mmCIF file with all atom_site columns, C-alpha atoms in Angstrom:
data_model
loop_
_atom_site.group_PDB
_atom_site.id
_atom_site.type_symbol
_atom_site.label_atom_id
_atom_site.label_alt_id
_atom_site.label_comp_id
_atom_site.label_asym_id
_atom_site.label_entity_id
_atom_site.label_seq_id
_atom_site.pdbx_PDB_ins_code
_atom_site.Cartn_x
_atom_site.Cartn_y
_atom_site.Cartn_z
_atom_site.occupancy
_atom_site.B_iso_or_equiv
_atom_site.pdbx_formal_charge
_atom_site.auth_seq_id
_atom_site.auth_comp_id
_atom_site.auth_asym_id
_atom_site.auth_atom_id
_atom_site.pdbx_PDB_model_num
ATOM 1   C CA . MET B 1 1   ? -101.479 -78.657  75.499  1.00 33.00 ? 17  MET B CA 1
ATOM 2   C CA . PRO B 1 2   ? -100.158 -78.518  79.122  1.00 37.00 ? 18  PRO B CA 1
ATOM 3   C CA . ALA B 1 3   ? -96.500  -77.958  79.778  1.00 39.00 ? 19  ALA B CA 1
ATOM 4   C CA . SER B 1 4   ? -94.459  -80.949  80.848  1.00 46.00 ? 20  SER B CA 1
ATOM 5   C CA . PRO B 1 5   ? -93.880  -81.184  84.614  1.00 47.00 ? 21  PRO B CA 1
ATOM 6   C CA . ALA B 1 6   ? -90.126  -80.669  84.179  1.00 49.00 ? 22  ALA B CA 1
ATOM 7   C CA . ALA B 1 7   ? -90.730  -77.386  82.328  1.00 53.00 ? 23  ALA B CA 1
ATOM 8   C CA . SER B 1 8   ? -92.133  -75.734  85.439  1.00 84.00 ? 24  SER B CA 1
ATOM 9   C CA . ILE B 1 9   ? -89.201  -76.580  87.718  1.00 89.00 ? 25  ILE B CA 1
ATOM 10  C CA . ARG B 1 10  ? -86.891  -73.850  88.976  1.00 93.00 ? 26  ARG B CA 1
ATOM 11  C CA . ILE B 1 11  ? -83.507  -74.644  90.530  1.00 95.00 ? 27  ILE B CA 1
ATOM 12  C CA . ARG B 1 12  ? -81.349  -72.151  92.345  1.00 96.00 ? 28  ARG B CA 1
ATOM 13  C CA . PRO B 1 13  ? -78.153  -72.249  94.421  1.00 97.00 ? 29  PRO B CA 1
ATOM 14  C CA . ALA B 1 14  ? -78.732  -72.344  98.161  1.00 97.00 ? 30  ALA B CA 1
ATOM 15  C CA . THR B 1 15  ? -76.824  -70.360  100.771 1.00 95.00 ? 31  THR B CA 1
ATOM 16  C CA . ALA B 1 16  ? -76.375  -70.689  104.517 1.00 94.00 ? 32  ALA B CA 1
ATOM 17  C CA . ALA B 1 17  ? -79.577  -68.644  104.852 1.00 96.00 ? 33  ALA B CA 1
ATOM 18  C CA . ASP B 1 18  ? -81.423  -71.592  103.278 1.00 97.00 ? 34  ASP B CA 1
ATOM 19  C CA . ILE B 1 19  ? -80.369  -74.078  105.964 1.00 97.00 ? 35  ILE B CA 1
ATOM 20  C CA . PRO B 1 20  ? -83.833  -73.998  107.615 1.00 96.00 ? 36  PRO B CA 1
ATOM 21  C CA . THR B 1 21  ? -85.401  -74.920  104.249 1.00 96.00 ? 37  THR B CA 1
ATOM 22  C CA . ILE B 1 22  ? -82.899  -77.757  103.728 1.00 96.00 ? 38  ILE B CA 1
ATOM 23  C CA . LEU B 1 23  ? -83.602  -79.023  107.247 1.00 95.00 ? 39  LEU B CA 1
ATOM 24  C CA . ALA B 1 24  ? -87.370  -78.966  106.613 1.00 95.00 ? 40  ALA B CA 1
ATOM 25  C CA . LEU B 1 25  ? -86.925  -80.912  103.368 1.00 96.00 ? 41  LEU B CA 1
ATOM 26  C CA . ALA B 1 26  ? -84.598  -83.397  105.068 1.00 94.00 ? 42  ALA B CA 1
ATOM 27  C CA . GLU B 1 27  ? -87.122  -83.908  107.857 1.00 92.00 ? 43  GLU B CA 1
ATOM 28  C CA . ALA B 1 28  ? -89.807  -84.726  105.278 1.00 94.00 ? 44  ALA B CA 1
ATOM 29  C CA . THR B 1 29  ? -87.674  -86.993  103.052 1.00 93.00 ? 45  THR B CA 1
ATOM 30  C CA . TRP B 1 30  ? -85.160  -88.825  105.262 1.00 88.00 ? 46  TRP B CA 1
ATOM 31  C CA . GLU B 1 31  ? -87.382  -91.376  106.998 1.00 88.00 ? 47  GLU B CA 1
ATOM 32  C CA . PRO B 1 32  ? -89.525  -92.248  103.925 1.00 90.00 ? 48  PRO B CA 1
ATOM 33  C CA . THR B 1 33  ? -86.329  -92.743  101.907 1.00 88.00 ? 49  THR B CA 1
ATOM 34  C CA . TYR B 1 34  ? -84.650  -95.143  104.320 1.00 88.00 ? 50  TYR B CA 1
ATOM 35  C CA . ARG B 1 35  ? -87.409  -96.837  106.337 1.00 87.00 ? 51  ARG B CA 1
ATOM 36  C CA . PHE B 1 36  ? -87.314  -100.039 104.255 1.00 87.00 ? 52  PHE B CA 1
ATOM 37  C CA . ILE B 1 37  ? -83.511  -100.079 103.877 1.00 91.00 ? 53  ILE B CA 1
ATOM 38  C CA . ILE B 1 38  ? -81.963  -99.523  107.323 1.00 89.00 ? 54  ILE B CA 1
ATOM 39  C CA . SER B 1 39  ? -83.135  -99.736  110.931 1.00 90.00 ? 55  SER B CA 1
ATOM 40  C CA . ARG B 1 40  ? -85.041  -96.913  112.606 1.00 90.00 ? 56  ARG B CA 1
ATOM 41  C CA . GLU B 1 41  ? -82.115  -96.556  115.064 1.00 92.00 ? 57  GLU B CA 1
ATOM 42  C CA . GLN B 1 42  ? -79.637  -96.107  112.205 1.00 90.00 ? 58  GLN B CA 1
ATOM 43  C CA . ILE B 1 43  ? -81.957  -93.646  110.449 1.00 90.00 ? 59  ILE B CA 1
ATOM 44  C CA . GLU B 1 44  ? -82.216  -91.531  113.600 1.00 90.00 ? 60  GLU B CA 1
ATOM 45  C CA . TYR B 1 45  ? -78.489  -91.695  114.358 1.00 91.00 ? 61  TYR B CA 1
ATOM 46  C CA . MET B 1 46  ? -77.404  -90.726  110.843 1.00 89.00 ? 62  MET B CA 1
ATOM 47  C CA . TYR B 1 47  ? -79.980  -87.949  110.669 1.00 89.00 ? 63  TYR B CA 1
ATOM 48  C CA . ARG B 1 48  ? -78.698  -86.459  113.940 1.00 88.00 ? 64  ARG B CA 1
ATOM 49  C CA . VAL B 1 49  ? -75.114  -86.541  112.606 1.00 88.00 ? 65  VAL B CA 1
ATOM 50  C CA . ILE B 1 50  ? -75.811  -85.100  109.147 1.00 90.00 ? 66  ILE B CA 1
ATOM 51  C CA . TYR B 1 51  ? -78.788  -82.798  109.607 1.00 91.00 ? 67  TYR B CA 1
ATOM 52  C CA . THR B 1 52  ? -78.183  -80.244  112.280 1.00 92.00 ? 68  THR B CA 1
ATOM 53  C CA . GLU B 1 53  ? -77.861  -76.564  111.555 1.00 94.00 ? 69  GLU B CA 1
ATOM 54  C CA . ALA B 1 54  ? -74.204  -76.699  112.663 1.00 95.00 ? 70  ALA B CA 1
ATOM 55  C CA . SER B 1 55  ? -73.449  -79.737  110.507 1.00 94.00 ? 71  SER B CA 1
ATOM 56  C CA . LEU B 1 56  ? -74.983  -78.182  107.386 1.00 96.00 ? 72  LEU B CA 1
ATOM 57  C CA . GLN B 1 57  ? -73.118  -74.939  108.088 1.00 96.00 ? 73  GLN B CA 1
ATOM 58  C CA . ARG B 1 58  ? -69.836  -76.923  108.227 1.00 95.00 ? 74  ARG B CA 1
ATOM 59  C CA . GLN B 1 59  ? -70.721  -78.739  105.020 1.00 95.00 ? 75  GLN B CA 1
ATOM 60  C CA . ILE B 1 60  ? -71.190  -75.413  103.248 1.00 95.00 ? 76  ILE B CA 1
ATOM 61  C CA . SER B 1 61  ? -68.425  -73.307  104.793 1.00 95.00 ? 77  SER B CA 1
ATOM 62  C CA . GLU B 1 62  ? -65.681  -75.853  105.544 1.00 94.00 ? 78  GLU B CA 1
ATOM 63  C CA . GLN B 1 63  ? -66.302  -78.875  103.311 1.00 94.00 ? 79  GLN B CA 1
ATOM 64  C CA . GLY B 1 64  ? -67.171  -76.993  100.118 1.00 95.00 ? 80  GLY B CA 1
ATOM 65  C CA . HIS B 1 65  ? -70.608  -78.530  99.604  1.00 97.00 ? 81  HIS B CA 1
ATOM 66  C CA . GLN B 1 66  ? -72.734  -76.552  97.182  1.00 97.00 ? 82  GLN B CA 1
ATOM 67  C CA . PHE B 1 67  ? -76.477  -76.967  97.670  1.00 98.00 ? 83  PHE B CA 1
ATOM 68  C CA . LEU B 1 68  ? -79.189  -76.512  95.068  1.00 98.00 ? 84  LEU B CA 1
ATOM 69  C CA . LEU B 1 69  ? -82.898  -76.100  95.838  1.00 97.00 ? 85  LEU B CA 1
ATOM 70  C CA . ALA B 1 70  ? -85.637  -77.200  93.427  1.00 96.00 ? 86  ALA B CA 1
ATOM 71  C CA . TYR B 1 71  ? -89.037  -75.563  93.242  1.00 94.00 ? 87  TYR B CA 1
ATOM 72  C CA . ALA B 1 72  ? -92.088  -76.816  91.408  1.00 88.00 ? 88  ALA B CA 1
ATOM 73  C CA . GLU B 1 73  ? -93.986  -73.914  89.824  1.00 76.00 ? 89  GLU B CA 1
ATOM 74  C CA . GLY B 1 74  ? -95.652  -71.705  92.405  1.00 75.00 ? 90  GLY B CA 1
ATOM 75  C CA . GLU B 1 75  ? -94.593  -73.879  95.333  1.00 81.00 ? 91  GLU B CA 1
ATOM 76  C CA . GLU B 1 76  ? -92.209  -74.019  98.225  1.00 88.00 ? 92  GLU B CA 1
ATOM 77  C CA . ALA B 1 77  ? -88.914  -75.869  97.805  1.00 95.00 ? 93  ALA B CA 1
ATOM 78  C CA . SER B 1 78  ? -89.640  -79.480  96.858  1.00 96.00 ? 94  SER B CA 1
ATOM 79  C CA . GLY B 1 79  ? -86.158  -80.976  96.736  1.00 96.00 ? 95  GLY B CA 1
ATOM 80  C CA . TYR B 1 80  ? -82.459  -80.363  97.096  1.00 97.00 ? 96  TYR B CA 1
ATOM 81  C CA . ALA B 1 81  ? -79.073  -81.683  96.074  1.00 98.00 ? 97  ALA B CA 1
ATOM 82  C CA . SER B 1 82  ? -75.533  -81.012  97.160  1.00 97.00 ? 98  SER B CA 1
ATOM 83  C CA . PHE B 1 83  ? -72.192  -81.742  95.580  1.00 98.00 ? 99  PHE B CA 1
ATOM 84  C CA . SER B 1 84  ? -68.525  -81.013  96.156  1.00 97.00 ? 100 SER B CA 1
ATOM 85  C CA . ALA B 1 85  ? -65.111  -81.339  94.568  1.00 96.00 ? 101 ALA B CA 1
ATOM 86  C CA . GLN B 1 86  ? -63.017  -84.253  95.795  1.00 92.00 ? 102 GLN B CA 1
ATOM 87  C CA . PRO B 1 87  ? -59.453  -82.894  95.604  1.00 87.00 ? 103 PRO B CA 1
ATOM 88  C CA . GLU B 1 88  ? -57.906  -86.290  96.395  1.00 83.00 ? 104 GLU B CA 1
ATOM 89  C CA . THR B 1 89  ? -59.418  -87.826  93.214  1.00 84.00 ? 105 THR B CA 1
ATOM 90  C CA . GLY B 1 90  ? -60.024  -84.817  90.994  1.00 85.00 ? 106 GLY B CA 1
ATOM 91  C CA . PHE B 1 91  ? -63.664  -85.933  90.722  1.00 95.00 ? 107 PHE B CA 1
ATOM 92  C CA . PHE B 1 92  ? -66.829  -84.349  92.010  1.00 97.00 ? 108 PHE B CA 1
ATOM 93  C CA . LYS B 1 93  ? -69.260  -86.112  94.302  1.00 97.00 ? 109 LYS B CA 1
ATOM 94  C CA . LEU B 1 94  ? -73.026  -85.849  94.489  1.00 97.00 ? 110 LEU B CA 1
ATOM 95  C CA . GLN B 1 95  ? -73.359  -85.715  98.263  1.00 97.00 ? 111 GLN B CA 1
ATOM 96  C CA . LYS B 1 96  ? -77.143  -85.590  98.598  1.00 96.00 ? 112 LYS B CA 1
ATOM 97  C CA . ILE B 1 97  ? -80.284  -85.584  96.518  1.00 97.00 ? 113 ILE B CA 1
ATOM 98  C CA . TYR B 1 98  ? -83.759  -85.741  98.015  1.00 95.00 ? 114 TYR B CA 1
ATOM 99  C CA . VAL B 1 99  ? -87.190  -84.899  96.622  1.00 95.00 ? 115 VAL B CA 1
ATOM 100 C CA . LEU B 1 100 ? -90.375  -84.727  98.679  1.00 94.00 ? 116 LEU B CA 1
ATOM 101 C CA . PRO B 1 101 ? -92.301  -87.999  98.301  1.00 93.00 ? 117 PRO B CA 1
ATOM 102 C CA . SER B 1 102 ? -95.308  -86.005  97.045  1.00 91.00 ? 118 SER B CA 1
ATOM 103 C CA . HIS B 1 103 ? -93.185  -84.641  94.184  1.00 92.00 ? 119 HIS B CA 1
ATOM 104 C CA . GLN B 1 104 ? -91.299  -87.760  93.117  1.00 90.00 ? 120 GLN B CA 1
ATOM 105 C CA . GLY B 1 105 ? -91.827  -88.902  89.551  1.00 89.00 ? 121 GLY B CA 1
ATOM 106 C CA . GLN B 1 106 ? -92.303  -85.333  88.280  1.00 89.00 ? 122 GLN B CA 1
ATOM 107 C CA . GLY B 1 107 ? -88.786  -84.740  86.959  1.00 91.00 ? 123 GLY B CA 1
ATOM 108 C CA . LEU B 1 108 ? -87.352  -82.831  89.943  1.00 94.00 ? 124 LEU B CA 1
ATOM 109 C CA . GLY B 1 109 ? -84.640  -85.384  90.679  1.00 94.00 ? 125 GLY B CA 1
ATOM 110 C CA . GLN B 1 110 ? -83.622  -85.558  87.048  1.00 96.00 ? 126 GLN B CA 1
ATOM 111 C CA . GLN B 1 111 ? -83.522  -81.760  86.833  1.00 96.00 ? 127 GLN B CA 1
ATOM 112 C CA . LEU B 1 112 ? -81.458  -81.526  90.037  1.00 97.00 ? 128 LEU B CA 1
ATOM 113 C CA . ILE B 1 113 ? -78.897  -84.009  88.727  1.00 97.00 ? 129 ILE B CA 1
ATOM 114 C CA . GLY B 1 114 ? -78.785  -82.133  85.424  1.00 97.00 ? 130 GLY B CA 1
ATOM 115 C CA . ALA B 1 115 ? -78.107  -78.884  87.299  1.00 97.00 ? 131 ALA B CA 1
ATOM 116 C CA . VAL B 1 116 ? -75.340  -80.573  89.321  1.00 98.00 ? 132 VAL B CA 1
ATOM 117 C CA . GLU B 1 117 ? -73.774  -81.941  86.126  1.00 97.00 ? 133 GLU B CA 1
ATOM 118 C CA . THR B 1 118 ? -73.883  -78.475  84.544  1.00 96.00 ? 134 THR B CA 1
ATOM 119 C CA . ALA B 1 119 ? -72.221  -76.925  87.616  1.00 96.00 ? 135 ALA B CA 1
ATOM 120 C CA . VAL B 1 120 ? -69.558  -79.653  87.704  1.00 96.00 ? 136 VAL B CA 1
ATOM 121 C CA . ARG B 1 121 ? -68.735  -79.130  84.022  1.00 95.00 ? 137 ARG B CA 1
ATOM 122 C CA . ALA B 1 122 ? -68.590  -75.344  84.582  1.00 94.00 ? 138 ALA B CA 1
ATOM 123 C CA . ALA B 1 123 ? -66.070  -75.976  87.381  1.00 94.00 ? 139 ALA B CA 1
ATOM 124 C CA . GLY B 1 124 ? -63.935  -78.050  84.996  1.00 93.00 ? 140 GLY B CA 1
ATOM 125 C CA . GLY B 1 125 ? -65.073  -81.432  86.279  1.00 94.00 ? 141 GLY B CA 1
ATOM 126 C CA . HIS B 1 126 ? -65.526  -84.471  84.070  1.00 94.00 ? 142 HIS B CA 1
ATOM 127 C CA . THR B 1 127 ? -66.477  -87.218  86.540  1.00 96.00 ? 143 THR B CA 1
ATOM 128 C CA . LEU B 1 128 ? -69.334  -87.331  89.034  1.00 97.00 ? 144 LEU B CA 1
ATOM 129 C CA . ASP B 1 129 ? -69.490  -90.009  91.731  1.00 97.00 ? 145 ASP B CA 1
ATOM 130 C CA . LEU B 1 130 ? -72.210  -90.778  94.250  1.00 97.00 ? 146 LEU B CA 1
ATOM 131 C CA . ASN B 1 131 ? -72.771  -93.278  97.038  1.00 96.00 ? 147 ASN B CA 1
ATOM 132 C CA . VAL B 1 132 ? -76.055  -95.159  97.270  1.00 96.00 ? 148 VAL B CA 1
ATOM 133 C CA . ASN B 1 133 ? -77.131  -97.915  99.624  1.00 93.00 ? 149 ASN B CA 1
ATOM 134 C CA . ARG B 1 134 ? -76.932  -101.274 97.843  1.00 94.00 ? 150 ARG B CA 1
ATOM 135 C CA . HIS B 1 135 ? -80.637  -101.898 98.601  1.00 91.00 ? 151 HIS B CA 1
ATOM 136 C CA . ASN B 1 136 ? -81.933  -98.439  97.682  1.00 91.00 ? 152 ASN B CA 1
ATOM 137 C CA . PRO B 1 137 ? -84.565  -98.477  94.902  1.00 91.00 ? 153 PRO B CA 1
ATOM 138 C CA . ALA B 1 138 ? -82.946  -95.252  93.623  1.00 92.00 ? 154 ALA B CA 1
ATOM 139 C CA . LEU B 1 139 ? -80.265  -97.437  91.981  1.00 94.00 ? 155 LEU B CA 1
ATOM 140 C CA . ALA B 1 140 ? -82.504  -97.776  88.930  1.00 94.00 ? 156 ALA B CA 1
ATOM 141 C CA . PHE B 1 141 ? -82.980  -93.983  88.808  1.00 95.00 ? 157 PHE B CA 1
ATOM 142 C CA . TYR B 1 142 ? -79.214  -93.367  88.824  1.00 97.00 ? 158 TYR B CA 1
ATOM 143 C CA . GLU B 1 143 ? -78.597  -96.064  86.212  1.00 97.00 ? 159 GLU B CA 1
ATOM 144 C CA . HIS B 1 144 ? -81.323  -94.529  84.028  1.00 96.00 ? 160 HIS B CA 1
ATOM 145 C CA . LEU B 1 145 ? -79.404  -91.226  84.194  1.00 96.00 ? 161 LEU B CA 1
ATOM 146 C CA . GLY B 1 146 ? -76.166  -92.860  83.043  1.00 97.00 ? 162 GLY B CA 1
ATOM 147 C CA . PHE B 1 147 ? -74.422  -93.677  86.331  1.00 98.00 ? 163 PHE B CA 1
ATOM 148 C CA . GLN B 1 148 ? -72.691  -97.041  86.491  1.00 97.00 ? 164 GLN B CA 1
ATOM 149 C CA . ARG B 1 149 ? -71.778  -99.133  89.504  1.00 96.00 ? 165 ARG B CA 1
ATOM 150 C CA . HIS B 1 150 ? -68.061  -98.590  89.999  1.00 96.00 ? 166 HIS B CA 1
ATOM 151 C CA . HIS B 1 151 ? -67.357  -100.464 93.249  1.00 95.00 ? 167 HIS B CA 1
ATOM 152 C CA . GLU B 1 152 ? -68.770  -101.381 96.656  1.00 96.00 ? 168 GLU B CA 1
ATOM 153 C CA . GLU B 1 153 ? -67.868  -99.471  99.803  1.00 95.00 ? 169 GLU B CA 1
ATOM 154 C CA . ASP B 1 154 ? -68.716  -100.111 103.460 1.00 94.00 ? 170 ASP B CA 1
ATOM 155 C CA . ILE B 1 155 ? -68.430  -96.989  105.605 1.00 90.00 ? 171 ILE B CA 1
ATOM 156 C CA . ALA B 1 156 ? -68.686  -96.875  109.385 1.00 90.00 ? 172 ALA B CA 1
ATOM 157 C CA . ILE B 1 157 ? -70.870  -94.134  110.793 1.00 87.00 ? 173 ILE B CA 1
ATOM 158 C CA . GLY B 1 158 ? -70.866  -94.365  114.552 1.00 87.00 ? 174 GLY B CA 1
ATOM 159 C CA . PRO B 1 159 ? -71.938  -97.888  115.505 1.00 90.00 ? 175 PRO B CA 1
ATOM 160 C CA . TYR B 1 160 ? -73.575  -98.481  112.092 1.00 90.00 ? 176 TYR B CA 1
ATOM 161 C CA . TRP B 1 161 ? -72.425  -99.296  108.578 1.00 90.00 ? 177 TRP B CA 1
ATOM 162 C CA . MET B 1 162 ? -73.393  -97.766  105.279 1.00 88.00 ? 178 MET B CA 1
ATOM 163 C CA . ASN B 1 163 ? -73.239  -100.566 102.686 1.00 91.00 ? 179 ASN B CA 1
ATOM 164 C CA . ASP B 1 164 ? -73.020  -98.624  99.445  1.00 94.00 ? 180 ASP B CA 1
ATOM 165 C CA . TYR B 1 165 ? -72.269  -98.795  95.786  1.00 96.00 ? 181 TYR B CA 1
ATOM 166 C CA . VAL B 1 166 ? -70.104  -96.013  94.468  1.00 96.00 ? 182 VAL B CA 1
ATOM 167 C CA . MET B 1 167 ? -71.638  -95.053  91.154  1.00 97.00 ? 183 MET B CA 1
ATOM 168 C CA . ARG B 1 168 ? -69.833  -93.004  88.548  1.00 97.00 ? 184 ARG B CA 1
ATOM 169 C CA . LYS B 1 169 ? -70.773  -90.983  85.526  1.00 97.00 ? 185 LYS B CA 1
ATOM 170 C CA . GLU B 1 170 ? -68.324  -89.555  83.047  1.00 96.00 ? 186 GLU B CA 1
ATOM 171 C CA . LEU B 1 171 ? -69.561  -86.146  81.942  1.00 95.00 ? 187 LEU B CA 1
ATOM 172 C CA . GLY B 1 172 ? -69.096  -85.026  78.382  1.00 79.00 ? 188 GLY B CA 1
ATOM 173 C CA . ALA B 1 173 ? -67.840  -81.543  77.577  1.00 62.00 ? 189 ALA B CA 1
#
C-alpha cells in the first residue's frame, strides 16, 4: 500500500541563506495565486514591495518573521510559510503560505500550517491570525483547517488596496 502524500513531506526552518529559494518559490506561485483576484498591475507592485532579497532579509532580521520550507520526498522545496509574533496583540500571525501549483492538493499546505501551529504553541502562543483576500479561493482551505472569519480589513499598499478578511484560529495546548 503506498504511503499517503502527506507522509513524504519534510518541513524545515529557513534561514537568510534560503532567501534565493524563497524568491524562486514566490516567483512561481505569486502570479498564479492572484491573477483572478487582483489586477496585473497590483500583482506586480505588491510583488516588488514584498519579494526582494532586501525585503525578505528585513522580514527575517528586523520583523521577526520565521520562514519554513516544505519539501516533497526527493524534491526541491515545493512551498513555504512564514509567521511572526504580534506583540501589540499577543497573537501570532501567519504572514505567508504558498505552495507550487504543481504540488497543491497533496497536503503540503496543511502540513505547513500544522508546523506553524506547532511552532506558535512552542513559543507560548494560543491564537493564530492570517489575512486573506476576500475573493481568494483559499478561504475554504483556511476554514477547513479551523480558521474563522474574525473581521474585514482594508489595507493600503502603495496606490492599491488589499481587501482582506482577518481569520483567526484558537490553538489548543
